[in-house]
């Protein structure tokens, strides 16, 4: 079910299969900084602050969402790039990337699949709340927020890597809900 409305945390917990969204904003009435990391009390800079699990963290028991700086090694800049020579990947994009995990172009790799994202923009054919851009874009959340309504995540596609993305506006997509 999709509902274009703000929701309280309690309301969202009681309806886990409902996708709450507010176009170009986030779904939460309370804008808690610490949904996924008990240590956050304001917008988080990109750093390696230890993530302390909360009851809202969507990770399975024993795991937490990655630190905000977890993906910065996936580009030579540590930030957004659309220059493929700055992608820390093995091979080329094939519905995802094999990112190096032990420094620049060395060591082991891990595959990040382009699983798409929940789309909050109702003007696209995918429809509001649908999973969009499967095989084209990947979005993997980290534990930090960069504002009261925007979360941080790794965003990538065949022509870009952004290890600390918070918004798809630069690529024509809009992802603004931290409820995904």
mmCIF file of C-alpha atoms in Angstrom:
data_model
loop_
_atom_site.group_PDB
_atom_site.id
_atom_site.type_symbol
_atom_site.label_atom_id
_atom_site.label_comp_id
_atom_site.label_asym_id
_atom_site.label_seq_id
_atom_site.Cartn_x
_atom_site.Cartn_y
_atom_site.Cartn_z
ATOM 1 C CA UNK A 1 0.000 0.000 0.000
ATOM 2 C CA UNK A 2 1.173 3.562 -0.727
ATOM 3 C CA UNK A 3 0.024 6.599 1.221
ATOM 4 C CA UNK A 4 1.007 10.160 0.332
ATOM 5 C CA UNK A 5 1.118 11.399 3.896
ATOM 6 C CA UNK A 6 3.352 12.130 6.840
ATOM 7 C CA UNK A 7 3.314 9.449 9.518
ATOM 8 C CA UNK A 8 4.415 9.148 13.111
ATOM 9 C CA UNK A 9 7.087 6.590 13.906
ATOM 10 C CA UNK A 10 4.527 4.512 15.812
ATOM 11 C CA UNK A 11 2.115 4.595 12.892
ATOM 12 C CA UNK A 12 4.854 3.495 10.463
ATOM 13 C CA UNK A 13 5.920 0.647 12.781
ATOM 14 C CA UNK A 14 2.344 -0.600 13.015
ATOM 15 C CA UNK A 15 2.042 -0.645 9.207
ATOM 16 C CA UNK A 16 5.328 -2.199 7.991
ATOM 17 C CA UNK A 17 3.980 -2.948 4.507
ATOM 18 C CA UNK A 18 2.787 0.604 3.879
ATOM 19 C CA UNK A 19 5.013 2.974 1.912
ATOM 20 C CA UNK A 20 4.540 6.453 3.384
ATOM 21 C CA UNK A 21 5.867 9.241 1.220
ATOM 22 C CA UNK A 22 5.571 12.967 0.744
ATOM 23 C CA UNK A 23 6.760 14.072 -2.657
ATOM 24 C CA UNK A 24 10.011 16.034 -2.390
ATOM 25 C CA UNK A 25 10.133 15.575 1.367
ATOM 26 C CA UNK A 26 10.418 12.768 3.875
ATOM 27 C CA UNK A 27 7.614 10.749 5.434
ATOM 28 C CA UNK A 28 8.452 11.318 9.094
ATOM 29 C CA UNK A 29 6.580 13.753 11.319
ATOM 30 C CA UNK A 30 9.299 13.630 13.976
ATOM 31 C CA UNK A 31 12.541 13.679 11.943
ATOM 32 C CA UNK A 32 14.525 11.713 14.508
ATOM 33 C CA UNK A 33 18.266 11.974 13.906
ATOM 34 C CA UNK A 34 18.957 8.664 15.566
ATOM 35 C CA UNK A 35 16.663 6.271 13.686
ATOM 36 C CA UNK A 36 19.556 4.056 12.597
ATOM 37 C CA UNK A 37 22.397 5.177 14.859
ATOM 38 C CA UNK A 38 21.914 5.978 18.534
ATOM 39 C CA UNK A 39 25.032 8.210 18.464
ATOM 40 C CA UNK A 40 23.543 10.816 16.094
ATOM 41 C CA UNK A 41 21.856 13.874 17.561
ATOM 42 C CA UNK A 42 22.166 16.163 14.508
ATOM 43 C CA UNK A 43 23.065 15.975 10.842
ATOM 44 C CA UNK A 44 26.028 13.660 10.494
ATOM 45 C CA UNK A 45 29.153 14.578 8.634
ATOM 46 C CA UNK A 46 30.744 11.825 6.603
ATOM 47 C CA UNK A 47 32.965 10.110 9.152
ATOM 48 C CA UNK A 48 33.703 6.786 10.792
ATOM 49 C CA UNK A 49 31.716 7.334 13.995
ATOM 50 C CA UNK A 50 30.814 3.946 15.422
ATOM 51 C CA UNK A 51 27.275 2.942 14.528
ATOM 52 C CA UNK A 52 25.178 1.935 17.525
ATOM 53 C CA UNK A 53 22.129 -0.076 16.532
ATOM 54 C CA UNK A 54 18.651 1.152 17.391
ATOM 55 C CA UNK A 55 15.349 -0.687 17.280
ATOM 56 C CA UNK A 56 14.617 1.139 14.003
ATOM 57 C CA UNK A 57 17.735 -0.109 12.171
ATOM 58 C CA UNK A 58 16.459 -2.348 9.348
ATOM 59 C CA UNK A 59 19.508 -4.640 9.538
ATOM 60 C CA UNK A 60 19.089 -8.147 10.900
ATOM 61 C CA UNK A 61 20.054 -8.835 14.503
ATOM 62 C CA UNK A 62 23.798 -8.591 15.082
ATOM 63 C CA UNK A 63 24.364 -6.176 12.176
ATOM 64 C CA UNK A 64 24.074 -2.406 11.706
ATOM 65 C CA UNK A 65 23.886 -0.091 8.755
ATOM 66 C CA UNK A 66 27.365 1.000 7.581
ATOM 67 C CA UNK A 67 29.064 4.112 8.929
ATOM 68 C CA UNK A 68 28.616 7.253 6.824
ATOM 69 C CA UNK A 69 32.178 6.993 5.475
ATOM 70 C CA UNK A 70 31.911 3.273 4.640
ATOM 71 C CA UNK A 71 31.672 3.792 0.879
ATOM 72 C CA UNK A 72 34.108 6.696 0.418
ATOM 73 C CA UNK A 73 36.811 4.346 -0.895
ATOM 74 C CA UNK A 74 34.603 3.481 -3.875
ATOM 75 C CA UNK A 75 35.866 6.577 -5.729
ATOM 76 C CA UNK A 76 39.270 8.227 -5.776
ATOM 77 C CA UNK A 77 37.675 11.486 -4.650
ATOM 78 C CA UNK A 78 35.691 9.964 -1.760
ATOM 79 C CA UNK A 79 32.762 11.863 -3.211
ATOM 80 C CA UNK A 80 30.650 12.089 -6.377
ATOM 81 C CA UNK A 81 32.352 11.433 -9.690
ATOM 82 C CA UNK A 82 31.174 10.678 -13.195
ATOM 83 C CA UNK A 83 34.738 10.076 -14.410
ATOM 84 C CA UNK A 84 35.058 6.285 -14.747
ATOM 85 C CA UNK A 85 38.836 6.435 -14.169
ATOM 86 C CA UNK A 86 37.976 7.546 -10.609
ATOM 87 C CA UNK A 87 35.731 4.525 -9.888
ATOM 88 C CA UNK A 88 37.445 2.004 -7.577
ATOM 89 C CA UNK A 89 35.993 -0.956 -9.465
ATOM 90 C CA UNK A 90 37.155 -4.142 -11.122
ATOM 91 C CA UNK A 91 35.725 -4.455 -14.625
ATOM 92 C CA UNK A 92 32.867 -2.440 -16.011
ATOM 93 C CA UNK A 93 29.260 -1.898 -14.986
ATOM 94 C CA UNK A 94 27.116 -4.997 -15.469
ATOM 95 C CA UNK A 95 23.915 -4.314 -13.541
ATOM 96 C CA UNK A 96 26.225 -3.386 -10.686
ATOM 97 C CA UNK A 97 29.907 -2.940 -9.861
ATOM 98 C CA UNK A 98 32.631 -5.022 -8.235
ATOM 99 C CA UNK A 99 34.123 -2.471 -5.805
ATOM 100 C CA UNK A 100 37.592 -2.974 -4.329
ATOM 101 C CA UNK A 101 37.609 -3.243 -0.547
ATOM 102 C CA UNK A 102 41.309 -2.969 0.389
ATOM 103 C CA UNK A 103 42.587 0.253 -1.113
ATOM 104 C CA UNK A 104 42.860 1.657 -4.585
ATOM 105 C CA UNK A 105 42.400 -1.065 -7.238
ATOM 106 C CA UNK A 106 43.886 -3.763 -4.984
ATOM 107 C CA UNK A 107 42.732 -6.688 -2.919
ATOM 108 C CA UNK A 108 39.328 -8.283 -2.734
ATOM 109 C CA UNK A 109 36.182 -7.025 -4.387
ATOM 110 C CA UNK A 110 32.528 -7.124 -3.393
ATOM 111 C CA UNK A 111 29.629 -6.906 -5.843
ATOM 112 C CA UNK A 112 27.009 -4.213 -5.320
ATOM 113 C CA UNK A 113 23.935 -4.956 -7.400
ATOM 114 C CA UNK A 114 21.982 -2.189 -9.122
ATOM 115 C CA UNK A 115 18.784 -3.052 -7.267
ATOM 116 C CA UNK A 116 17.075 0.265 -7.987
ATOM 117 C CA UNK A 117 15.229 2.240 -5.335
ATOM 118 C CA UNK A 118 11.746 3.076 -4.075
ATOM 119 C CA UNK A 119 10.621 5.914 -6.310
ATOM 120 C CA UNK A 120 8.902 8.872 -4.667
ATOM 121 C CA UNK A 121 8.307 10.817 -7.867
ATOM 122 C CA UNK A 122 4.787 10.290 -9.190
ATOM 123 C CA UNK A 123 5.515 11.765 -12.629
ATOM 124 C CA UNK A 124 7.380 8.675 -13.851
ATOM 125 C CA UNK A 125 5.862 5.579 -15.370
ATOM 126 C CA UNK A 126 7.216 3.539 -12.435
ATOM 127 C CA UNK A 127 4.628 5.229 -10.217
ATOM 128 C CA UNK A 128 5.027 6.523 -6.694
ATOM 129 C CA UNK A 129 6.334 3.872 -4.328
ATOM 130 C CA UNK A 130 7.365 1.447 -7.071
ATOM 131 C CA UNK A 131 10.872 0.070 -7.331
ATOM 132 C CA UNK A 132 12.507 1.947 -10.201
ATOM 133 C CA UNK A 133 15.703 1.679 -12.246
ATOM 134 C CA UNK A 134 16.482 -1.964 -11.401
ATOM 135 C CA UNK A 135 19.668 -2.949 -13.215
ATOM 136 C CA UNK A 136 20.532 0.718 -13.803
ATOM 137 C CA UNK A 137 21.034 2.325 -10.370
ATOM 138 C CA UNK A 138 22.029 1.119 -6.937
ATOM 139 C CA UNK A 139 21.267 2.682 -3.570
ATOM 140 C CA UNK A 140 22.690 1.348 -0.304
ATOM 141 C CA UNK A 141 21.879 3.229 2.895
ATOM 142 C CA UNK A 142 24.394 4.198 5.549
ATOM 143 C CA UNK A 143 23.561 5.071 9.150
ATOM 144 C CA UNK A 144 23.852 8.840 8.875
ATOM 145 C CA UNK A 145 21.478 11.649 8.064
ATOM 146 C CA UNK A 146 22.632 14.807 6.333
ATOM 147 C CA UNK A 147 19.549 16.831 7.293
ATOM 148 C CA UNK A 148 16.267 16.404 9.124
ATOM 149 C CA UNK A 149 14.690 14.837 6.042
ATOM 150 C CA UNK A 150 17.565 13.356 4.010
ATOM 151 C CA UNK A 151 19.610 10.217 4.677
ATOM 152 C CA UNK A 152 23.041 9.334 3.321
ATOM 153 C CA UNK A 153 23.640 6.392 1.008
ATOM 154 C CA UNK A 154 25.892 5.008 -1.700
ATOM 155 C CA UNK A 155 24.367 5.823 -5.073
ATOM 156 C CA UNK A 156 25.739 4.546 -8.360
ATOM 157 C CA UNK A 157 24.914 3.801 -11.965
ATOM 158 C CA UNK A 158 26.871 2.966 -15.101
ATOM 159 C CA UNK A 159 28.217 6.518 -15.341
ATOM 160 C CA UNK A 160 28.544 7.673 -11.746
ATOM 161 C CA UNK A 161 29.620 6.707 -8.262
ATOM 162 C CA UNK A 162 28.594 8.777 -5.257
ATOM 163 C CA UNK A 163 29.737 7.265 -1.940
ATOM 164 C CA UNK A 164 27.837 9.754 0.222
ATOM 165 C CA UNK A 165 24.810 10.592 -1.861
ATOM 166 C CA UNK A 166 21.720 12.103 -0.354
ATOM 167 C CA UNK A 167 19.721 13.064 -3.422
ATOM 168 C CA UNK A 168 19.351 11.919 -7.026
ATOM 169 C CA UNK A 169 18.516 15.377 -8.411
ATOM 170 C CA UNK A 170 21.834 15.532 -10.269
ATOM 171 C CA UNK A 171 20.835 12.496 -12.344
ATOM 172 C CA UNK A 172 17.171 13.372 -12.844
ATOM 173 C CA UNK A 173 15.924 11.009 -10.109
ATOM 174 C CA UNK A 174 14.548 12.067 -6.759
ATOM 175 C CA UNK A 175 14.991 9.963 -3.638
ATOM 176 C CA UNK A 176 14.219 11.895 -0.497
ATOM 177 C CA UNK A 177 12.509 9.498 1.882
ATOM 178 C CA UNK A 178 14.617 7.947 4.631
ATOM 179 C CA UNK A 179 11.986 5.230 5.016
ATOM 180 C CA UNK A 180 13.421 2.919 2.366
#
